[in-house]
Tab-separated table of C-alpha atoms in Angstrom:
chain	number	residue	atom	x	y	z
F	1	MET	CA	124.078	105.595	117.635
F	2	ILE	CA	120.835	107.135	116.487
F	3	LYS	CA	118.627	109.808	118.007
F	4	LEU	CA	115.195	108.522	118.970
F	5	PRO	CA	112.164	110.818	118.680
F	6	GLU	CA	111.091	112.274	122.017
F	7	GLN	CA	107.844	110.260	122.043
F	8	VAL	CA	109.686	106.979	121.447
F	9	ASN	CA	112.274	107.795	124.055
F	10	LYS	CA	109.519	108.699	126.534
F	11	ALA	CA	107.700	105.395	125.968
F	12	ILE	CA	110.849	103.288	126.379
F	13	CYS	CA	111.892	105.155	129.533
F	14	LEU	CA	108.394	104.772	131.046
F	15	LEU	CA	108.509	101.010	130.477
F	16	LYS	CA	112.035	100.735	131.871
F	17	SER	CA	111.182	102.800	134.958
F	18	SER	CA	108.306	100.386	135.559
F	19	GLY	CA	110.718	97.457	135.622
F	20	PHE	CA	110.447	96.195	132.026
F	21	GLU	CA	112.858	95.896	129.133
F	22	ALA	CA	111.946	97.978	126.070
F	23	TYR	CA	113.564	98.811	122.738
F	24	ALA	CA	112.722	100.530	119.496
F	25	VAL	CA	112.969	97.807	116.887
F	26	GLY	CA	112.715	97.017	113.178
F	27	GLY	CA	112.311	99.204	110.137
F	28	ALA	CA	112.433	102.555	111.920
F	29	VAL	CA	115.809	101.755	113.494
F	30	ARG	CA	117.069	100.448	110.142
F	31	ASP	CA	115.915	103.570	108.308
F	32	CYS	CA	117.498	105.899	110.893
F	33	MET	CA	120.812	104.127	110.401
F	34	LEU	CA	120.369	104.729	106.649
F	35	ASN	CA	119.739	108.443	107.374
F	36	LYS	CA	116.108	108.152	106.335
F	37	ASN	CA	113.081	109.501	108.178
F	38	PRO	CA	110.923	106.609	109.454
F	39	PHE	CA	107.142	106.785	109.173
F	40	ASP	CA	106.249	104.311	111.926
F	41	TRP	CA	107.923	103.332	115.164
F	42	ASP	CA	107.588	99.947	116.838
F	43	ILE	CA	108.653	99.095	120.364
F	44	THR	CA	109.291	95.600	121.688
F	45	THR	CA	109.085	94.979	125.424
F	46	SER	CA	109.106	92.317	128.107
F	47	ALA	CA	105.866	93.822	129.488
F	48	ARG	CA	102.704	91.828	128.864
F	49	PRO	CA	99.884	93.675	127.058
F	50	GLU	CA	97.909	94.316	130.246
F	51	GLU	CA	101.098	95.572	131.932
F	52	THR	CA	101.754	97.900	129.007
F	53	GLU	CA	98.250	99.319	129.406
F	54	LYS	CA	98.894	100.042	133.077
F	55	VAL	CA	102.174	101.813	132.286
F	56	PHE	CA	100.410	104.069	129.807
F	57	CYS	CA	97.107	104.451	131.644
F	58	GLY	CA	97.365	108.233	131.284
F	59	GLU	CA	97.711	108.059	127.495
F	60	ARG	CA	95.259	107.203	124.753
F	61	ILE	CA	95.384	103.459	124.118
F	62	ILE	CA	94.101	101.427	121.165
F	63	GLU	CA	93.899	97.654	121.660
F	64	THR	CA	95.021	96.771	118.149
F	65	GLY	CA	96.132	93.178	118.705
F	66	MET	CA	96.029	92.172	122.334
F	67	LYS	CA	96.049	88.423	121.681
F	68	HIS	CA	99.256	88.869	119.659
F	69	GLY	CA	100.714	91.155	122.315
F	70	THR	CA	100.319	94.505	120.546
F	71	VAL	CA	99.012	97.690	122.109
F	72	THR	CA	99.004	101.000	120.225
F	73	VAL	CA	99.739	103.983	122.462
F	74	ILE	CA	99.347	107.586	121.294
F	75	ILE	CA	102.073	109.718	122.872
F	76	ASP	CA	102.080	113.440	122.081
F	77	GLY	CA	100.246	112.735	118.821
F	78	MET	CA	102.539	109.900	117.697
F	79	PRO	CA	101.069	106.352	117.492
F	80	LEU	CA	103.486	103.713	118.754
F	81	GLU	CA	102.921	99.970	118.401
F	82	ILE	CA	104.212	98.334	121.575
F	83	THR	CA	104.444	94.544	121.370
F	84	THR	CA	105.434	91.967	123.952
F	85	TYR	CA	108.438	89.724	123.258
F	86	ARG	CA	106.878	86.677	121.678
F	87	ILE	CA	107.479	83.273	120.210
F	88	ASP	CA	105.339	82.266	117.235
F	89	GLY	CA	103.673	78.891	117.068
F	90	ASP	CA	103.322	76.763	113.926
F	91	TYR	CA	102.393	78.399	110.627
F	92	THR	CA	99.835	76.428	108.618
F	93	ASP	CA	98.835	78.961	105.958
F	94	HIS	CA	102.324	80.354	105.163
F	95	ARG	CA	101.223	83.726	106.561
F	96	HIS	CA	100.040	83.645	110.197
F	97	PRO	CA	101.119	81.701	113.286
F	98	GLN	CA	98.414	79.502	114.795
F	99	SER	CA	99.396	80.639	118.251
F	100	VAL	CA	101.622	83.153	120.028
F	101	SER	CA	103.331	82.739	123.394
F	102	PHE	CA	104.980	85.556	125.292
F	103	SER	CA	108.623	85.569	126.369
F	104	ASP	CA	110.920	87.471	128.712
F	105	ASN	CA	113.845	87.124	126.321
F	106	LEU	CA	114.630	89.697	123.609
F	107	ARG	CA	116.489	87.132	121.507
F	108	ASP	CA	113.359	84.959	121.309
F	109	ASP	CA	111.472	87.868	119.784
F	110	LEU	CA	114.211	88.873	117.338
F	111	SER	CA	114.820	85.306	116.163
F	112	ARG	CA	111.309	85.080	114.651
F	113	ARG	CA	111.771	88.213	112.500
F	114	ASP	CA	112.425	88.198	108.768
F	115	PHE	CA	115.797	89.810	107.961
F	116	THR	CA	118.843	90.701	110.019
F	117	ILE	CA	118.608	94.383	109.115
F	118	ASN	CA	115.131	94.410	110.698
F	119	THR	CA	116.310	92.980	114.032
F	120	LEU	CA	118.288	96.041	115.101
F	121	CYS	CA	117.127	97.585	118.382
F	122	CYS	CA	117.734	100.853	120.159
F	123	ASN	CA	117.172	101.722	123.813
F	124	CYS	CA	116.597	105.092	125.461
F	125	ASP	CA	120.382	105.631	125.680
F	126	ASP	CA	120.341	105.631	121.863
F	127	LYS	CA	122.544	102.533	121.893
F	128	ILE	CA	122.135	99.968	119.107
F	129	ILE	CA	121.498	96.363	120.135
F	130	ASP	CA	122.582	93.945	117.397
F	131	VAL	CA	121.906	90.251	118.058
F	132	PHE	CA	122.051	88.817	114.515
F	133	GLY	CA	124.679	90.873	112.685
F	134	GLY	CA	122.261	93.372	111.197
F	135	LYS	CA	124.741	96.250	111.490
F	136	ASP	CA	127.296	94.510	109.290
F	137	ASP	CA	124.624	93.500	106.752
F	138	LEU	CA	123.360	97.073	106.681
F	139	LYS	CA	126.895	98.377	106.189
F	140	ASN	CA	127.604	95.814	103.447
F	141	LYS	CA	124.172	96.331	101.837
F	142	ILE	CA	123.028	92.742	102.244
F	143	ILE	CA	119.561	91.283	102.797
F	144	ARG	CA	119.846	88.080	104.802
F	145	CYS	CA	117.199	86.011	106.535
F	146	VAL	CA	117.354	85.501	110.271
F	147	GLY	CA	118.252	81.842	110.648
F	148	ASP	CA	117.190	79.361	107.983
F	149	PRO	CA	115.668	81.071	104.908
F	150	ASP	CA	113.449	78.105	104.020
F	151	THR	CA	111.937	78.240	107.490
F	152	ARG	CA	111.412	82.002	107.388
F	153	PHE	CA	109.695	81.880	103.972
F	154	SER	CA	107.644	78.806	104.839
F	155	GLU	CA	106.382	80.621	107.926
F	156	ASP	CA	105.368	83.748	106.011
F	157	ALA	CA	105.521	83.652	102.212
F	158	LEU	CA	105.064	87.421	101.966
F	159	ARG	CA	108.652	87.692	103.190
F	160	ILE	CA	109.687	86.561	99.690
F	161	MET	CA	108.178	89.701	98.211
F	162	ARG	CA	109.492	91.829	101.076
F	163	ALA	CA	113.025	90.633	100.319
F	164	VAL	CA	112.913	91.536	96.647
F	165	ARG	CA	111.086	94.771	97.479
F	166	PHE	CA	113.802	95.811	99.955
F	167	SER	CA	116.404	95.009	97.321
F	168	ALA	CA	114.575	97.222	94.807
F	169	GLU	CA	114.187	100.085	97.279
F	170	LEU	CA	117.615	99.997	98.913
F	171	GLY	CA	119.816	98.594	96.180
F	172	PHE	CA	120.965	95.820	98.554
F	173	THR	CA	122.141	92.414	97.347
F	174	ILE	CA	120.168	89.418	98.573
F	175	GLU	CA	122.545	86.973	100.245
F	176	LYS	CA	122.991	83.727	98.270
F	177	ASN	CA	121.226	81.306	100.610
F	178	THR	CA	118.349	83.736	100.993
F	179	SER	CA	118.232	84.299	97.233
F	180	ASP	CA	118.266	80.578	96.455
F	181	SER	CA	115.455	80.043	98.948
F	182	ILE	CA	113.401	82.827	97.388
F	183	LEU	CA	113.559	81.136	93.998
F	184	LYS	CA	112.922	77.693	95.465
F	185	ASN	CA	109.938	78.765	97.556
F	186	ARG	CA	108.402	81.374	95.258
F	187	HIS	CA	105.356	79.153	94.649
F	188	LEU	CA	104.308	79.856	98.251
F	189	LEU	CA	103.254	83.330	97.137
F	190	SER	CA	100.126	81.681	95.777
F	191	ASP	CA	98.925	81.511	99.381
F	192	VAL	CA	99.311	85.278	99.918
F	193	SER	CA	96.335	87.582	99.461
F	194	LYS	CA	96.236	89.649	96.283
F	195	GLU	CA	95.956	92.839	98.316
F	196	ARG	CA	99.234	92.166	100.115
F	197	LEU	CA	100.983	91.203	96.873
F	198	GLN	CA	99.757	94.407	95.281
F	199	ILE	CA	101.193	96.558	98.062
F	200	GLU	CA	104.603	94.892	97.860
F	201	PHE	CA	104.635	94.934	94.052
F	202	VAL	CA	103.970	98.684	93.948
F	203	LYS	CA	106.790	99.303	96.417
F	204	LEU	CA	109.041	97.128	94.259
F	205	ILE	CA	108.154	98.763	90.940
F	206	THR	CA	108.691	102.234	92.435
F	207	GLY	CA	112.029	101.246	93.930
F	208	LYS	CA	115.095	103.036	92.605
F	209	TYR	CA	116.685	99.695	91.698
F	210	ALA	CA	113.512	97.956	90.530
F	211	THR	CA	114.640	96.878	87.076
F	212	ASP	CA	117.760	95.031	88.280
F	213	VAL	CA	115.596	93.142	90.765
F	214	ILE	CA	112.864	92.342	88.230
F	215	ARG	CA	115.491	91.097	85.802
F	216	LYS	CA	116.914	88.683	88.383
F	217	TYR	CA	113.665	87.676	90.127
F	218	HIS	CA	111.132	87.811	87.298
F	219	SER	CA	110.063	84.257	88.107
F	220	VAL	CA	108.907	85.488	91.542
F	221	ILE	CA	106.650	88.090	89.931
F	222	GLU	CA	105.398	85.524	87.440
F	223	VAL	CA	103.762	83.627	90.313
F	224	PHE	CA	101.091	86.332	90.538
F	225	ILE	CA	101.593	87.995	87.123
F	226	PRO	CA	102.116	84.990	84.812
F	227	GLU	CA	101.493	87.258	81.809
F	228	LEU	CA	105.064	88.539	82.270
F	229	ALA	CA	106.685	85.274	81.187
F	230	PRO	CA	105.917	85.467	77.413
F	231	LEU	CA	107.760	88.812	77.202
F	232	ILE	CA	111.067	87.067	77.907
F	233	GLY	CA	112.679	86.055	74.645
F	234	CYS	CA	109.978	87.664	72.507
F	235	GLU	CA	112.323	89.144	69.923
F	236	GLN	CA	111.562	92.397	68.102
F	237	HIS	CA	113.176	92.160	64.697
F	238	THR	CA	112.592	95.733	63.528
F	239	LYS	CA	114.857	98.681	62.776
F	240	TYR	CA	113.433	100.448	65.844
F	241	HIS	CA	114.360	97.880	68.487
F	242	LYS	CA	117.482	96.316	69.976
F	243	TYR	CA	115.976	94.344	72.876
F	244	ASP	CA	113.423	91.602	73.278
F	245	VAL	CA	110.109	92.763	74.758
F	246	PHE	CA	111.171	91.968	78.333
F	247	GLU	CA	114.423	93.947	78.185
F	248	HIS	CA	112.700	96.770	76.304
F	249	THR	CA	110.121	96.883	79.084
F	250	LEU	CA	112.767	97.130	81.806
F	251	HIS	CA	114.628	99.913	80.005
F	252	ALA	CA	111.341	101.766	79.503
F	253	VAL	CA	110.503	101.428	83.198
F	254	ASP	CA	113.948	102.782	84.042
F	255	ALA	CA	113.345	105.813	81.826
F	256	VAL	CA	110.549	107.277	84.003
F	257	ASP	CA	110.946	108.642	87.532
F	258	PHE	CA	111.238	105.732	89.942
F	259	ASP	CA	108.784	107.206	92.428
F	260	ASP	CA	106.036	107.875	89.864
F	261	ARG	CA	103.664	105.018	90.644
F	262	ILE	CA	101.323	105.513	87.674
F	263	LEU	CA	104.014	105.857	85.020
F	264	ARG	CA	106.090	103.012	86.427
F	265	LEU	CA	103.089	100.705	86.242
F	266	THR	CA	102.259	101.991	82.772
F	267	MET	CA	105.715	101.284	81.379
F	268	PHE	CA	105.787	97.864	83.040
F	269	PHE	CA	102.543	96.816	81.351
F	270	HIS	CA	102.651	98.846	78.111
F	271	ASP	CA	103.829	96.009	75.849
F	272	PHE	CA	102.220	92.993	77.517
F	273	GLY	CA	100.150	92.504	74.370
F	274	LYS	CA	103.127	92.152	72.011
F	275	PRO	CA	103.632	88.372	72.284
F	276	ASP	CA	99.981	87.830	71.275
F	277	ALA	CA	100.097	90.429	68.515
F	278	LYS	CA	103.418	89.403	66.966
F	279	THR	CA	103.627	88.442	63.311
F	280	THR	CA	106.663	88.081	61.053
F	281	ASP	CA	106.655	89.028	57.390
F	282	GLU	CA	108.514	87.376	54.523
F	283	ASN	CA	111.565	89.574	55.192
F	284	GLY	CA	111.813	88.413	58.785
F	285	THR	CA	110.574	91.729	60.156
F	286	SER	CA	108.405	91.634	63.278
F	287	HIS	CA	105.070	93.429	63.452
F	288	PHE	CA	102.885	94.031	66.492
F	289	LYS	CA	99.708	95.469	65.046
F	290	GLY	CA	97.044	96.137	67.658
F	291	HIS	CA	99.315	95.336	70.579
F	292	ALA	CA	98.225	98.422	72.526
F	293	VAL	CA	94.612	97.238	72.621
F	294	ILE	CA	95.677	93.779	73.807
F	295	SER	CA	98.040	95.332	76.361
F	296	GLU	CA	95.224	97.497	77.726
F	297	LYS	CA	92.947	94.491	78.198
F	298	LYS	CA	95.675	92.470	79.912
F	299	THR	CA	96.646	95.404	82.130
F	300	ARG	CA	93.069	95.999	83.216
F	301	ALA	CA	92.597	92.316	84.022
F	302	ILE	CA	95.845	92.059	85.980
F	303	LEU	CA	95.272	95.228	88.003
F	304	LYS	CA	91.733	94.128	88.786
F	305	ARG	CA	92.985	90.692	89.836
F	306	LEU	CA	95.515	92.339	92.159
F	307	LYS	CA	92.734	94.429	93.750
F	308	PHE	CA	93.963	97.829	92.597
F	309	ASP	CA	91.528	100.690	93.069
F	310	ASN	CA	89.366	101.688	90.093
F	311	LYS	CA	91.106	105.047	89.637
F	312	THR	CA	94.488	103.372	89.237
F	313	ILE	CA	93.066	100.660	86.976
F	314	ASN	CA	91.466	103.210	84.647
F	315	GLU	CA	94.414	105.583	84.651
F	316	VAL	CA	97.126	102.994	83.978
F	317	SER	CA	95.051	101.020	81.466
F	318	GLY	CA	94.113	104.229	79.668
F	319	LEU	CA	97.763	105.274	79.341
F	320	VAL	CA	98.740	101.799	78.124
F	321	LEU	CA	96.055	102.033	75.434
F	322	ILE	CA	97.376	105.336	74.040
F	323	HIS	CA	101.105	104.827	74.580
F	324	ASP	CA	101.839	104.489	70.853
F	325	MET	CA	99.441	107.223	69.724
F	326	LYS	CA	101.040	109.357	67.016
F	327	SER	CA	102.467	112.671	68.182
F	328	PRO	CA	100.721	115.830	66.912
F	329	ARG	CA	102.310	117.349	63.822
F	330	ASP	CA	101.206	120.915	64.493
F	331	LYS	CA	99.599	123.100	67.124
F	332	ILE	CA	96.059	122.456	65.906
F	333	GLN	CA	96.508	118.706	66.278
F	334	ALA	CA	98.078	119.317	69.679
F	335	LYS	CA	95.071	121.336	70.854
F	336	LYS	CA	92.705	118.612	69.733
F	337	MET	CA	94.806	116.021	71.581
F	338	MET	CA	94.868	118.223	74.686
F	339	CYS	CA	91.092	118.517	74.433
F	340	ARG	CA	90.648	114.764	74.154
F	341	LEU	CA	93.173	113.706	76.794
F	342	GLY	CA	93.281	116.579	79.253
F	343	ASP	CA	96.443	118.345	80.420
F	344	GLU	CA	97.751	115.693	82.808
F	345	THR	CA	97.346	112.782	80.413
F	346	TYR	CA	98.816	114.806	77.533
F	347	LEU	CA	101.948	115.559	79.590
F	348	ASN	CA	102.145	111.956	80.815
F	349	LEU	CA	101.926	110.746	77.244
F	350	ILE	CA	105.034	112.769	76.414
F	351	LYS	CA	106.890	111.073	79.294
F	352	ILE	CA	105.603	107.649	78.253
F	353	LYS	CA	106.570	108.062	74.607
F	354	ARG	CA	110.004	109.391	75.588
F	355	ALA	CA	110.556	106.395	77.903
F	356	ASP	CA	109.421	104.045	75.124
F	357	ASN	CA	111.827	105.704	72.688
F	358	MET	CA	114.715	105.606	75.135
F	359	ALA	CA	114.351	101.812	75.212
F	360	LYS	CA	114.623	101.531	71.423
F	361	ALA	CA	117.533	101.443	69.010
F	362	ASP	CA	119.272	104.611	67.873
F	363	PRO	CA	118.525	106.979	66.183
F	364	HIS	CA	114.997	106.675	67.576
F	365	ALA	CA	115.991	107.075	71.205
F	366	ILE	CA	115.701	110.871	70.948
F	367	ASP	CA	112.502	111.910	69.222
F	368	GLU	CA	112.213	115.462	67.895
F	369	LYS	CA	108.451	115.021	67.639
F	370	LEU	CA	108.196	114.890	71.417
F	371	LYS	CA	110.045	118.172	71.804
F	372	ASN	CA	107.528	119.729	69.448
F	373	MET	CA	104.661	118.052	71.299
F	374	ARG	CA	105.771	119.805	74.496
F	375	LEU	CA	106.430	123.067	72.645
F	376	PHE	CA	102.891	123.071	71.226
F	377	TYR	CA	101.506	122.571	74.754
F	378	ASP	CA	103.586	125.357	76.248
F	379	THR	CA	102.636	127.758	73.449
F	380	VAL	CA	98.913	127.042	73.811
F	381	LYS	CA	99.079	127.526	77.592
F	382	GLN	CA	101.200	130.672	77.431
F	383	ASN	CA	98.949	132.269	74.820
F	384	GLY	CA	95.785	131.311	76.696
F	385	GLU	CA	94.428	129.592	73.602
F	386	CYS	CA	91.139	127.717	73.783
F	387	TYR	CA	91.303	123.933	73.612
F	388	ASN	CA	88.333	122.755	75.678
F	389	LEU	CA	84.718	123.685	76.370
F	390	LYS	CA	85.591	125.342	79.662
F	391	LEU	CA	87.709	127.885	77.780
F	392	LEU	CA	85.156	128.443	75.042
F	393	ALA	CA	83.642	131.935	75.179
F	394	VAL	CA	80.056	130.600	74.890
F	395	ASN	CA	78.120	128.014	76.876
F	396	GLY	CA	74.858	126.081	76.625
F	397	ASP	CA	72.735	129.071	77.673
F	398	ASP	CA	74.213	131.144	74.844
F	399	ILE	CA	73.319	128.414	72.375
F	400	LYS	CA	69.760	128.256	73.720
F	401	ALA	CA	69.476	132.017	73.254
F	402	VAL	CA	69.807	131.618	69.486
F	403	GLY	CA	66.899	129.164	69.371
F	404	ILE	CA	68.614	125.794	69.792
F	405	SER	CA	66.943	123.986	72.672
F	406	GLU	CA	67.398	120.255	72.108
F	407	GLY	CA	70.179	118.795	74.291
F	408	LYS	CA	72.105	116.929	71.597
F	409	GLN	CA	71.942	119.903	69.226
F	410	ILE	CA	73.339	122.150	71.967
F	411	LYS	CA	76.222	119.774	72.534
F	412	ASP	CA	76.858	119.386	68.782
F	413	SER	CA	76.843	123.183	68.420
F	414	LEU	CA	79.371	123.649	71.215
F	415	ASP	CA	81.608	120.917	69.785
F	416	PHE	CA	81.365	122.520	66.343
F	417	LEU	CA	82.372	125.918	67.718
F	418	LEU	CA	85.219	124.438	69.762
F	419	ASP	CA	86.595	122.683	66.671
F	420	SER	CA	86.293	125.908	64.707
F	421	VAL	CA	88.219	127.844	67.344
F	422	MET	CA	90.939	125.170	67.659
F	423	GLU	CA	91.264	125.091	63.858
F	424	GLU	CA	91.520	128.917	63.917
F	425	LYS	CA	88.492	129.374	61.682
F	426	CYS	CA	86.829	131.644	64.218
F	427	PRO	CA	88.122	133.795	67.122
F	428	ASN	CA	87.141	132.775	70.647
F	429	SER	CA	84.798	135.674	71.406
F	430	LYS	CA	81.095	135.410	72.208
F	431	ASN	CA	79.831	137.685	69.415
F	432	ALA	CA	82.072	136.102	66.801
F	433	LEU	CA	81.074	132.590	67.850
F	434	ILE	CA	77.314	133.303	67.818
F	435	LYS	CA	77.614	134.959	64.413
F	436	TYR	CA	79.724	132.043	63.116
F	437	LEU	CA	77.176	129.525	64.425
F	438	GLU	CA	74.276	131.334	62.781
F	439	GLU	CA	76.130	131.545	59.476
F	440	ASN	CA	76.933	127.828	59.520
F	441	ARG	CA	73.754	126.546	61.121
F	442	LYS	CA	72.041	123.815	59.120
């Protein structure tokens, strides 16, 4: 048994008191049984859309998908998607049914759904209705298609990504027939929009069990990120590495927080340029000179192709570009790096470099330089030391006051003073800085 939210319970009871069947269904029920808090609640009912509207005539109604049987009802601030039992017609584009017919039978509706764990229903008595063995699959941590997997994936190819995504999020095993069908039908993902693939891929990469899933189903991801394939078997014959580029990538992904979207994407893409950059010297040692630049270009192109927003594209690509930047040797170098990168990127770089190191061979897995990199940052922040123009004790108006009026000269003067302060050649006080500028003015 699970406890339905009051709004969901109210909606189901209103439909039942009007003579219709109604159940909470799908992901929300599944998540409740996993002791998770659902974000969205769906209700399936024998009521036709126009009948649903009459039942909820006193509530705010949004006609989100009337022809497909869906009405969104806002009850006490909670939006609920209420959909009529339906039978889908033929699928011609591997995504959407050509037609939908309504049914009075709950089983008809559940039989068209993707996985058994998403067919679980709950009524207003909080009783679970299980038609396809979803409770056992949930208990045994199994993802299994409803009915024939080939049919389910042929109907809607996005289900292939949903299966591997659920596996990455929940740590569930994909049942053999379903798994075999995923690999056999993966090419159908070519018919799915890039936007939908992007959403599922992000959920996969930020899943707690993402790397195990990527390792097993990399060929699925290669359908829409073919640049992944050359990483597999690209050996790294150096004293720093013990894995090929693919395995190194997976271990690096595992070494950052699973729910950090930006860093997970960064570690996934950070070495995509290595196969192109690889050379081998006369001693059999591998070299990957310039791989970060190549990786950045590939990352930017892939993220753009998958319709990521510009902020994410720039942030992830930027981190990929600097992932192998040398750590600062002292506090002055650290301040200059903090100035160039900004606080957030500086701290992310520490996490990225640590993840990269953790995926390498000992003794390089633990890098003392990174501890110092963080120590320099903490010291600068605790001491209130100046490391950017905002913290500098003079501004453009102060520079103008000493007779420098041309824009570029003002900027050059401020940059000169900032460097002098960071290099501890001059204290960060207005009088000292103006005097220092006048003494060193050319």
